[in-house]
CSV table of C-alpha atoms in Angstrom, one decimal:
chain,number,residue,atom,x,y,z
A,1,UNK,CA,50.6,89.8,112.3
A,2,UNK,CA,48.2,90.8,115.3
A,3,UNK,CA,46.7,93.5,113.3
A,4,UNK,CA,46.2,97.6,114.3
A,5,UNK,CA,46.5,100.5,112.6
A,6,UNK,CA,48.9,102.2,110.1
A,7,UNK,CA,50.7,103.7,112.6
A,8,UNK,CA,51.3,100.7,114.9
A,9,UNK,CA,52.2,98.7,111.3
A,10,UNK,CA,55.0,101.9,110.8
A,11,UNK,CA,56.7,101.3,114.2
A,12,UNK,CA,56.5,97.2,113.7
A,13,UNK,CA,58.1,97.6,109.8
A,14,UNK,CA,60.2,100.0,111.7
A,15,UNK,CA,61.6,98.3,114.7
A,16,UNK,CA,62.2,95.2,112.4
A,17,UNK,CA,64.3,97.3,109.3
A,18,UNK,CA,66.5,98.6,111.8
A,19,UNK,CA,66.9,95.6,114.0
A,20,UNK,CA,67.8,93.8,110.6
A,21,UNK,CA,70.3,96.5,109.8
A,22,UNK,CA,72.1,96.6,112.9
A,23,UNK,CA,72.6,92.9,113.1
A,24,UNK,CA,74.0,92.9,109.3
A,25,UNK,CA,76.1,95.9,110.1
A,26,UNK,CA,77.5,93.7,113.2
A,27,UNK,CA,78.6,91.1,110.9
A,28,UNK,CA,79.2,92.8,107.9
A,29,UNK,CA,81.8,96.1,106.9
A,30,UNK,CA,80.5,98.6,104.6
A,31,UNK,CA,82.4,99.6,101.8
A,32,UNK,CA,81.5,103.4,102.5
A,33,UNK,CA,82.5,105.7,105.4
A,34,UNK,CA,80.5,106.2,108.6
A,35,UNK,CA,78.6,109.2,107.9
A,36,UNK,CA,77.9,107.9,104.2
A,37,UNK,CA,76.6,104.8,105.6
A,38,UNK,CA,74.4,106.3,107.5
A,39,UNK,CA,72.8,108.6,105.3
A,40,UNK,CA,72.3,105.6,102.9
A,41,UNK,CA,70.8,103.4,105.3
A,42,UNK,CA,68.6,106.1,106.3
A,43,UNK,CA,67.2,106.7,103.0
A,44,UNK,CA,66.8,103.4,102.1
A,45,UNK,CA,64.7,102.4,105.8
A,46,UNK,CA,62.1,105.8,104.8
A,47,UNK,CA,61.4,104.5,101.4
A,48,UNK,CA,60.9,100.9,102.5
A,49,UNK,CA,59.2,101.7,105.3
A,50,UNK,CA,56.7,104.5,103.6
A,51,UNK,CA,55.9,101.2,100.8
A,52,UNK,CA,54.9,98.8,103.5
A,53,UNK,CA,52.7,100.9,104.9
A,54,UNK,CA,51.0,101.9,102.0
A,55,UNK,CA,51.0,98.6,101.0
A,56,UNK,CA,49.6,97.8,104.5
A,57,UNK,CA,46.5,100.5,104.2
A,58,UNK,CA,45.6,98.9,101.2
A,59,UNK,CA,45.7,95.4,101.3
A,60,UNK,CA,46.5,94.1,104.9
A,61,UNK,CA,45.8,90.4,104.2
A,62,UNK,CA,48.6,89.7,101.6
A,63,UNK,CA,51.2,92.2,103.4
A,64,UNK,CA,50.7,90.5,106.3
A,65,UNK,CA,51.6,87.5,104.8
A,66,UNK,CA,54.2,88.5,102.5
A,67,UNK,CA,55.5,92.0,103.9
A,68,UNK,CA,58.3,90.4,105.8
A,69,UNK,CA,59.9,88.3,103.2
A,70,UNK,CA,59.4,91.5,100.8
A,71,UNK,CA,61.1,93.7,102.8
A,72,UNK,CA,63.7,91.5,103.3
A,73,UNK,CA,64.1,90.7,100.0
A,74,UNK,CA,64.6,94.0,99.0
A,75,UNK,CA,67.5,94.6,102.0
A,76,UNK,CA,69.0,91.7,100.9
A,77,UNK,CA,70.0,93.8,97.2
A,78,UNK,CA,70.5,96.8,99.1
A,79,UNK,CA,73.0,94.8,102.0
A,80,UNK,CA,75.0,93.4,99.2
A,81,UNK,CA,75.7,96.4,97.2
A,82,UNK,CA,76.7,98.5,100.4
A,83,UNK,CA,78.3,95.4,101.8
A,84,UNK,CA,82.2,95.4,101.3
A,85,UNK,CA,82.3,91.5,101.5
A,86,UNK,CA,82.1,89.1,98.3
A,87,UNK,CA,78.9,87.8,96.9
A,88,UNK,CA,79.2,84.3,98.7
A,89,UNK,CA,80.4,85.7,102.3
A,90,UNK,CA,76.9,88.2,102.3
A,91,UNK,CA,74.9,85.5,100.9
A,92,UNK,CA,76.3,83.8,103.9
A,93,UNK,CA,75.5,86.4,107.0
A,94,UNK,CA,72.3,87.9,104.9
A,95,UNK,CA,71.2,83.9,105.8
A,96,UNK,CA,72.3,84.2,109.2
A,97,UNK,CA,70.4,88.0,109.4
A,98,UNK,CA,67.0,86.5,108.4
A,99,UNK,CA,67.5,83.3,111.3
A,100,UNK,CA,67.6,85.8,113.2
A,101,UNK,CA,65.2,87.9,112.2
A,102,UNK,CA,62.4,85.2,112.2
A,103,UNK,CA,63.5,84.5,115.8
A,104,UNK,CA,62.7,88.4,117.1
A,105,UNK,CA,59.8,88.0,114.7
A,106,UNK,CA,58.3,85.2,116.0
A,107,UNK,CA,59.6,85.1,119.6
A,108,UNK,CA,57.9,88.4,119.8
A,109,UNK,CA,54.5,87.4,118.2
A,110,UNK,CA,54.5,84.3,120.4
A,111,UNK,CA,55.6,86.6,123.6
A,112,UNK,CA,52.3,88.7,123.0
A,113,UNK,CA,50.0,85.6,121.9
A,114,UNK,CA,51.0,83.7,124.8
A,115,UNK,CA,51.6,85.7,127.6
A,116,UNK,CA,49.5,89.2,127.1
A,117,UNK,CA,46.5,88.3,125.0
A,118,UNK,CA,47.7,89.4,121.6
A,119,UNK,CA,48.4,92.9,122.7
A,120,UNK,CA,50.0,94.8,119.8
A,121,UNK,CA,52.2,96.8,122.3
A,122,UNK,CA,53.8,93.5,124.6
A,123,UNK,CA,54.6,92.9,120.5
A,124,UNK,CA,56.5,95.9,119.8
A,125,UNK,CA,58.4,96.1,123.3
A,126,UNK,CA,59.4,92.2,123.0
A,127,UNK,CA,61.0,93.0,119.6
A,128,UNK,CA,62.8,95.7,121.0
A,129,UNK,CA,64.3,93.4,124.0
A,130,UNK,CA,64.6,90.5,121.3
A,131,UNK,CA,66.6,92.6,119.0
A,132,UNK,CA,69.0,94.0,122.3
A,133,UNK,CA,69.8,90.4,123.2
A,134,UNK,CA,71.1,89.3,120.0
A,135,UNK,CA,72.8,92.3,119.2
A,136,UNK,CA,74.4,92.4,122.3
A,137,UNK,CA,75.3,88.3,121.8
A,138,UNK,CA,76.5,88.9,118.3
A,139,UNK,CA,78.9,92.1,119.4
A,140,UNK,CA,80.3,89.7,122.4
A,141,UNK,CA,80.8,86.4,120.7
A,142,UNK,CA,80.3,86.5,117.1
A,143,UNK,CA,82.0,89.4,115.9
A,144,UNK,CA,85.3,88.5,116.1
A,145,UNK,CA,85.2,85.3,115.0
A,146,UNK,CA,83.0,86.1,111.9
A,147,UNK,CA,86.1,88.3,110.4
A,148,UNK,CA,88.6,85.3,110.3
A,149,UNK,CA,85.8,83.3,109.4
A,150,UNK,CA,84.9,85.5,106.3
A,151,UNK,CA,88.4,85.1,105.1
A,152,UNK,CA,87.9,81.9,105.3
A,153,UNK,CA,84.8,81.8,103.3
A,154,UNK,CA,86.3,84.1,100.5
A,155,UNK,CA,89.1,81.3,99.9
A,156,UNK,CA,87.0,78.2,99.8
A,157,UNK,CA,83.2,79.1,99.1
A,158,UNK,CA,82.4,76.8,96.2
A,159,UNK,CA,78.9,76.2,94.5
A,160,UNK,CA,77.5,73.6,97.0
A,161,UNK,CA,78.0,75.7,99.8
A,162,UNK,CA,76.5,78.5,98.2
A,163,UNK,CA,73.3,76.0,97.5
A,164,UNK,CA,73.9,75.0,102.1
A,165,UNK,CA,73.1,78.6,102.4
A,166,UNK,CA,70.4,79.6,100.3
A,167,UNK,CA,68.4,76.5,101.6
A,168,UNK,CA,68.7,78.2,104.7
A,169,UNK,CA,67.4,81.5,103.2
A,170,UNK,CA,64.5,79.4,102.3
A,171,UNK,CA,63.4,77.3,105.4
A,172,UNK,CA,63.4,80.5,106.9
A,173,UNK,CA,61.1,82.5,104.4
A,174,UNK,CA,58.6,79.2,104.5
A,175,UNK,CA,58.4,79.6,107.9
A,176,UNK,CA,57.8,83.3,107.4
A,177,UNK,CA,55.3,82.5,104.7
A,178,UNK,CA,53.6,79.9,107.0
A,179,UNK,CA,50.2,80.6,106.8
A,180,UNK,CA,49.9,78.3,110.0
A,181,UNK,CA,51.1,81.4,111.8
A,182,UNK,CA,47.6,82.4,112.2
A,183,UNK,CA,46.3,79.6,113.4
A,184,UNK,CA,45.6,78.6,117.3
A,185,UNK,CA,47.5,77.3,119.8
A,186,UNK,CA,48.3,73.5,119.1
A,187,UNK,CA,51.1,71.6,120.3
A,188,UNK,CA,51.6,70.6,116.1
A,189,UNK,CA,52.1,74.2,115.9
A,190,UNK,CA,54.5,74.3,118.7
A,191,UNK,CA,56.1,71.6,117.7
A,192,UNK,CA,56.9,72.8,114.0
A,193,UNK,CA,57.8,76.3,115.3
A,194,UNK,CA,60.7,74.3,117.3
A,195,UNK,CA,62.0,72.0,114.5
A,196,UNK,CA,61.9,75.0,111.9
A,197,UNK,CA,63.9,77.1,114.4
A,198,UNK,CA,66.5,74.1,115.2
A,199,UNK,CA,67.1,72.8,111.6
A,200,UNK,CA,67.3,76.4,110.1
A,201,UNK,CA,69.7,77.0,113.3
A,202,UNK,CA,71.5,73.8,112.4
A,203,UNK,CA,71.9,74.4,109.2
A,204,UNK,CA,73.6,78.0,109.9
A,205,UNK,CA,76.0,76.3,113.0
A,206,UNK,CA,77.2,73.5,110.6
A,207,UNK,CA,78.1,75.8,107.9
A,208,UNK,CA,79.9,77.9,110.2
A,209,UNK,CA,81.9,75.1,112.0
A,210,UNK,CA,82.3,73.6,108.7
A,211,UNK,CA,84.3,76.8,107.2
A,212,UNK,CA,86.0,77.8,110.3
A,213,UNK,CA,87.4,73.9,110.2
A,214,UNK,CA,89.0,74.0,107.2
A,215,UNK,CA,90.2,77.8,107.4
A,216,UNK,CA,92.0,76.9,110.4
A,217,UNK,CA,93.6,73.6,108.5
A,218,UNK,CA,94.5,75.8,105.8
A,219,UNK,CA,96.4,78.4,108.5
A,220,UNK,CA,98.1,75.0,110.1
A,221,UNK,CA,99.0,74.3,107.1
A,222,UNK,CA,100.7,78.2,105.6
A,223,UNK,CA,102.5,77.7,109.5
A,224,UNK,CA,103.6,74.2,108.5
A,225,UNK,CA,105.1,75.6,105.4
A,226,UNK,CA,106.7,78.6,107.2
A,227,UNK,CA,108.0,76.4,109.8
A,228,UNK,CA,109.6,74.6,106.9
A,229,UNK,CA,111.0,77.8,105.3
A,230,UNK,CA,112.7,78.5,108.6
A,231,UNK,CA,114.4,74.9,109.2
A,232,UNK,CA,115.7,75.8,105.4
A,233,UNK,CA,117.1,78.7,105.7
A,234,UNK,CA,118.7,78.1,109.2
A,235,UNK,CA,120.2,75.1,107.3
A,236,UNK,CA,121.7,77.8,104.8
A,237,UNK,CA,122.8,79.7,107.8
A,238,UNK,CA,124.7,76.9,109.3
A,239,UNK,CA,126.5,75.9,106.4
A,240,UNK,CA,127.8,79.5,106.0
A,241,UNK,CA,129.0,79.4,109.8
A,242,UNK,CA,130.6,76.2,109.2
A,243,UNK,CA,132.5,77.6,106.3
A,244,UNK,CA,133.7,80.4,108.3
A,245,UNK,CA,134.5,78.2,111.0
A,246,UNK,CA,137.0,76.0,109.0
A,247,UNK,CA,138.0,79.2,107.3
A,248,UNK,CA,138.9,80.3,110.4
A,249,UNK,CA,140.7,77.5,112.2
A,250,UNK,CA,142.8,76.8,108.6
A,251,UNK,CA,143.8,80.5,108.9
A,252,UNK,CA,145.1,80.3,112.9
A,253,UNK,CA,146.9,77.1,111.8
A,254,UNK,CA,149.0,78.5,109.1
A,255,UNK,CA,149.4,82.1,110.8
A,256,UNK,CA,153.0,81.0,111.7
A,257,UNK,CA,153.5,80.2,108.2
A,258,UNK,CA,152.6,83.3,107.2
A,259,UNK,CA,154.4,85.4,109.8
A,260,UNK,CA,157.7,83.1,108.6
A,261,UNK,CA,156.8,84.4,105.1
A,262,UNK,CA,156.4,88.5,105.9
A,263,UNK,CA,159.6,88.0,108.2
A,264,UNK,CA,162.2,86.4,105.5
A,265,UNK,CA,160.6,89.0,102.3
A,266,UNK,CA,160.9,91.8,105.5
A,267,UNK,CA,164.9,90.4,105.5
A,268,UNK,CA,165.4,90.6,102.1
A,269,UNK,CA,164.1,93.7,101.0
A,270,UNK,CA,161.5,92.1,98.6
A,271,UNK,CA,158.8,95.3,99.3
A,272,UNK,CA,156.6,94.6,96.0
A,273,UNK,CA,156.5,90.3,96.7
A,274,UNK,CA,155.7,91.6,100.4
A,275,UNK,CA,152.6,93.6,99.2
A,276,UNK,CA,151.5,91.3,96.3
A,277,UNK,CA,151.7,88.4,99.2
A,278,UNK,CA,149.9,90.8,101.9
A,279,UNK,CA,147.3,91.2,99.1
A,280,UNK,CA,146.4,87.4,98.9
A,281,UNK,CA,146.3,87.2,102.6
A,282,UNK,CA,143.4,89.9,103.5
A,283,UNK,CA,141.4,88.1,100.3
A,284,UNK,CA,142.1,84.9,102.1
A,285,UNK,CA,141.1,87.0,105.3
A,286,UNK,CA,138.0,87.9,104.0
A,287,UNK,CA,136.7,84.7,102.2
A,288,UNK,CA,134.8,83.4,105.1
A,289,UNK,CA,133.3,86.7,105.9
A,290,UNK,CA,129.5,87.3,104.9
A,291,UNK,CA,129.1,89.3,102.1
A,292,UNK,CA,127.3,92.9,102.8
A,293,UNK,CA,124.0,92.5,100.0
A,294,UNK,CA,121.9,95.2,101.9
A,295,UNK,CA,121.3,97.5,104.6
A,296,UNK,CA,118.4,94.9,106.3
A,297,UNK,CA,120.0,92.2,108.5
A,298,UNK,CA,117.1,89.8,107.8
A,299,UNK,CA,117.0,90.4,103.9
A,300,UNK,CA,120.9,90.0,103.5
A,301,UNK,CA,120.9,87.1,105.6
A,302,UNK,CA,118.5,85.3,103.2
A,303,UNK,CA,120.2,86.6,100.7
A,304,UNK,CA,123.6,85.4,101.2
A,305,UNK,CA,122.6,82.0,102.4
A,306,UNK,CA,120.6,81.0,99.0
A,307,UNK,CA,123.1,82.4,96.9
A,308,UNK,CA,125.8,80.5,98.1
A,309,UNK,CA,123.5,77.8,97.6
A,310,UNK,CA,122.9,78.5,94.0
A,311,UNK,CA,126.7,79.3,93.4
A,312,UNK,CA,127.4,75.6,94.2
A,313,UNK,CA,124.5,74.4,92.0
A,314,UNK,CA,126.7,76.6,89.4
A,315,UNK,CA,123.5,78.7,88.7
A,316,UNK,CA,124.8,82.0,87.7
A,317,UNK,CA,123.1,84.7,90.2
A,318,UNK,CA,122.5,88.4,89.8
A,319,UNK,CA,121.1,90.6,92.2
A,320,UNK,CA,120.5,94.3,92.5
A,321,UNK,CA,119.0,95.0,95.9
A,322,UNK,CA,117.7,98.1,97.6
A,323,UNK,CA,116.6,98.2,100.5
A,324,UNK,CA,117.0,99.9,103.9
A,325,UNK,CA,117.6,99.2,107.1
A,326,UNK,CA,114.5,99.5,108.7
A,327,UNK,CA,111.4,99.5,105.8
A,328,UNK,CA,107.7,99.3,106.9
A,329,UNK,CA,107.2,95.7,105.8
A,330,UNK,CA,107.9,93.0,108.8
A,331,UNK,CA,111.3,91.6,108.3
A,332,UNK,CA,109.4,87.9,108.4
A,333,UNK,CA,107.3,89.1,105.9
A,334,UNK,CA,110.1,90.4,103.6
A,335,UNK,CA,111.6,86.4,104.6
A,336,UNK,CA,108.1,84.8,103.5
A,337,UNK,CA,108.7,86.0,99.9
A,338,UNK,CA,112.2,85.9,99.5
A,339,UNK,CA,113.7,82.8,100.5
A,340,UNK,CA,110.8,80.9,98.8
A,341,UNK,CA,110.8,82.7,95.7
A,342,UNK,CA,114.5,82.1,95.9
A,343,UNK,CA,114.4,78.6,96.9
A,344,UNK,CA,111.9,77.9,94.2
A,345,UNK,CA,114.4,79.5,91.6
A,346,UNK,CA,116.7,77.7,92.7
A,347,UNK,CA,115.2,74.1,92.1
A,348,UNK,CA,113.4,74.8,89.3
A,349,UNK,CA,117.5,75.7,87.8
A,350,UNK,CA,118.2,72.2,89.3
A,351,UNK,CA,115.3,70.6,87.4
A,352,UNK,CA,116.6,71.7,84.0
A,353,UNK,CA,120.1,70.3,84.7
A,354,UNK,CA,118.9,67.0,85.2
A,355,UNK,CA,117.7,67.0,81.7
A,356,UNK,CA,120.0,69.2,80.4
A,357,UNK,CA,123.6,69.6,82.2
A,358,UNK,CA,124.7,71.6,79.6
A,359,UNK,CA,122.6,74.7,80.0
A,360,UNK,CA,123.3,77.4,81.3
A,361,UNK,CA,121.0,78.7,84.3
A,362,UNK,CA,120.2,81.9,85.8
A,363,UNK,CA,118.7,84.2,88.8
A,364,UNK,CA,118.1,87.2,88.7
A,365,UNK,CA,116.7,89.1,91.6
A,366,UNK,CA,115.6,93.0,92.1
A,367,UNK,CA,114.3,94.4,95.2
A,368,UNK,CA,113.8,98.0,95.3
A,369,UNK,CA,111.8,100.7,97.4
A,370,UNK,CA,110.0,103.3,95.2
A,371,UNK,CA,108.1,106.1,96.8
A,372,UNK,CA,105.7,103.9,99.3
A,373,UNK,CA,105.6,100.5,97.3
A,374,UNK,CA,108.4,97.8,97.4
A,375,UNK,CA,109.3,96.2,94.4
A,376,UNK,CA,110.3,93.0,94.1
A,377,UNK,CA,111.5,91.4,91.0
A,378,UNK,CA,112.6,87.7,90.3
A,379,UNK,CA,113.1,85.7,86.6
A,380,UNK,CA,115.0,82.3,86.4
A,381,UNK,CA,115.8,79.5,84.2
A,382,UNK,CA,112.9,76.7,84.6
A,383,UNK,CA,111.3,73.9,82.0
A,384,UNK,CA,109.4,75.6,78.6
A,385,UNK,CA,106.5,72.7,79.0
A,386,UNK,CA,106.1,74.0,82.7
A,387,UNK,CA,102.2,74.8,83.0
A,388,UNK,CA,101.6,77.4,85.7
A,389,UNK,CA,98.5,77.9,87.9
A,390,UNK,CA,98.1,80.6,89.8
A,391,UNK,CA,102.2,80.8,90.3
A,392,UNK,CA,102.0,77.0,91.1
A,393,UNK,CA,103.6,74.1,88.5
A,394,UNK,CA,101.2,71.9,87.1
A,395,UNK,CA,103.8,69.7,85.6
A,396,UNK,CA,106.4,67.2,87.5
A,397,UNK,CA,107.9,69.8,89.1
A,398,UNK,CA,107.3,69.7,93.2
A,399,UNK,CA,110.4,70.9,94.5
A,400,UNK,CA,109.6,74.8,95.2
A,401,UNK,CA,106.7,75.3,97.9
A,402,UNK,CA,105.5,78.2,99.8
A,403,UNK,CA,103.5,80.3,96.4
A,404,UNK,CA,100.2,80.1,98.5
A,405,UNK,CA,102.6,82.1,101.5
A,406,UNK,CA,103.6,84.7,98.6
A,407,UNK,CA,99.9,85.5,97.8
A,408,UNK,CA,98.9,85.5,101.5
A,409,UNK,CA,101.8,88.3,101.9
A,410,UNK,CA,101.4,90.1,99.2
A,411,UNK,CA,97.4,90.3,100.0
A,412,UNK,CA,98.1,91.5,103.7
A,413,UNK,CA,99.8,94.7,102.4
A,414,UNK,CA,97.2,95.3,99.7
A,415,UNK,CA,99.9,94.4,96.5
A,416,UNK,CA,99.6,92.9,93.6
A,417,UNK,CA,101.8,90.0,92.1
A,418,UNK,CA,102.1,88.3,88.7
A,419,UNK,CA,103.6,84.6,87.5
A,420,UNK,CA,104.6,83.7,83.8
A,421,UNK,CA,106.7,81.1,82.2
A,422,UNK,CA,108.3,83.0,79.5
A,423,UNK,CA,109.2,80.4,77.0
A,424,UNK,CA,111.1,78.8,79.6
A,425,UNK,CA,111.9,81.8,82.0
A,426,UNK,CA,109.9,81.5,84.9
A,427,UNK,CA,108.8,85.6,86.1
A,428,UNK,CA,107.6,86.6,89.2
A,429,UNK,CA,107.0,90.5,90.0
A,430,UNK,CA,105.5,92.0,93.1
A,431,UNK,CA,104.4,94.8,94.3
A,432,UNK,CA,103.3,95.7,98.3
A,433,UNK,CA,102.4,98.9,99.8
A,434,UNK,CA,104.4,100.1,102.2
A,435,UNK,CA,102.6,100.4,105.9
A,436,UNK,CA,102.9,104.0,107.5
């Protein structure tokens, strides 16, 4: 610190707080409204602020050396409590803040040492320019990025990562700490101002490319498994369109059969044969049509595809559906859950046949609209032994994928969802908000 009075130390402690807190607010989302957030802030920088300088008046040695990493410390409770991120994700970008931080800090001090003979003033305006450039950089570039990337982080942060970050929280502070600070001009000193910027930079870039790596494997891989869903159920669709195909051709083939029929009961008089006959025709008519399930093209399409699926397995299926035509959830969305929550009934029914082809097996599947949530409801036959994590099966059973897509969907409209094994009747309930 180049020294001065209270009232230079007030606008230093000053320019610093709020440069930290507009760089966290840049990266981070508060869990309160605007207008609270600012009030909060606010309160917090005048008591923090009115502490260092006191502390400054009367001891200026040790705050000089430890007011920094104080003050930080403190914002770094304060950030995570206002901050609507997890622990692990603001441990994260509270490391990141203080990088940067020791680079307006520094870059300033060495500005004014080097260039304007330790004048206190060439200090306070190089924070001020410091502070513009990387906000201005982190609005343009970062920003963006760091949302998906904090998504990331929430799904995969695990204890060694946690220890990545706070080493980075640490090189920083002994930097900060550095009583070398005060010191002349050597090129040592140079030289370990460089490497302490670069490895603590390092550090922070690895960690970043290393999360943003495997979030984006993990989104190849949900698109894999959608892509998957998709070949599936167009399978399903084909197989119905062949059906109605041959139903169709079998039907133009024997029309003249038919018209001989009508013709000769026509001759005869034989009315009730003629109606009972008529009767058998339109079912016959009708057989290869689609069956109407609901209003929603996409949902009775799914639908009707798996259950004529699970009809041939000879899984008994039940369904109570309501739905309209148009709801506020994306129709691929509404596919996401259903066709693999279907096509996961489905096997699991298959995998208890093939130990047991005597039993009897089940779906049953409600999908209902109440107020602004959407229901959904789905219970089926599976094995008793099954262990379930997190909706997946820990046992033999690989047949059903596409749970991790359920969660992801459910989470984008803010539900909830639940997985059981009830002594051997695999439960699955959901619920989503409905978007306005």
């Amino acid at each position: 610190m180049l020294g001065g009075s209270v009232y230079i130390a007030f606008i230093r402690f000053a320019i610093s707080l709020a440069g930290t807190i507009v760089m966290f607010s840049l990266l981070a989302e508060s869990r309160f409204g605007r207008k609270k957030t600012v009030v909060c802030y606010t309160c917090f920088s005048v008591a923090l602020i009115s502490l260092a300088c006191v502390w400054y008046a009367v001891d200026w040695e040790s705050c000089a050396r430890m007011v920094a990493f104080v003050m930080y410390l403190c914002f770094s409770f304060f950030a995570v409590f206002m901050s609507r991120d997890s622990v692990y994700l603001s441990i994260y970008k509270l490391a990141l803040v203080f990088y940067l931080l020791a680079v307006f800090l520094v870059g300033a001090l060495e500005i004014s040492i080097l260039l304007f003979d330790r004048n206190v003033w060439a200090d306070i305006i190089a924070r001020i320019g410091l502070i513009g450039v990387i906000s201005f950089l982190l609005n343009k570039y970062v920003r963006k990025t760091m949302k998906d990337f904090g998504d990331y982080v929430e799904s995969e942060a695990d204890k060694f990562s946690v220890a990545v970050m706070i080493i980075c929280i640490l090189l920083g502070i002994g930097y900060i700490l550095n009583p070398g600070l005060n010191k002349e001009m050597t090129f040592h000193r140079i030289y370990q101002i460089l490497m302490n910027f670069f490895l603590t930079g390092t550090l922070q870039f690895l960690i970043f490319r290393f999360y943003l790596h495997v979030g984006k494997e993990k989104e190849y891989e949900r698109e894999n498994q959608l892509i998957q869903m998709n070949y599936r159920l167009l399978e399903r669709q084909l197989e119905l369109l062949e059906e109605s195909v041959e139903s169709g051709k079998r039907l133009r083939h024997d029309i003249r059969h038919h018209n001989a029929v009508i013709a000769e009961c026509a001759r005869r008089g034989q009315t009730e044969e003629l109606l009972r006959y008529l009767q058998e025709y339109d079912r016959e008519m009708h057989r290869g049509t689609q069956q109407v399930i609901c209003a929603n093209t996409a949902v009775n399409n799914v639908l009707c595809a798996y259950t004529r699926k699970a009809e041939r397995e000879q899984i008994k299926v039940k369904l109570d559906v309501e739905l309209g035509k148009n709801p506020e959830i994306a129709d691929i969305d509404l596919v996401a859950i259903l066709a693999n929550a279907y096509e996961n009934a489905i096997y699991a029914c298959i995998e208890v046949k093939k130990r047991l082809a005597e039993q009897e097996c089940f779906i049953d599947l409600m999908l209902k609209r109440k107020k602004n949530k959407l229901i959904f409801f789905c219970s089926n036959t599976c094995r008793k032994e099954t262990a379930l994590k997190n909706g997946k099966s820990k046992g033999e059973f690989k047949g059903g994928v596409g749970i991790s897509s359920i969660i992801r969907t459910v989470k984008k409209y803010n539900g909830e969802y639940d997985f059981q094994n009830d002594n051997g009747v695999f439960v699955l309930r959901l619920i989503l908000s409905m978007q306005k």
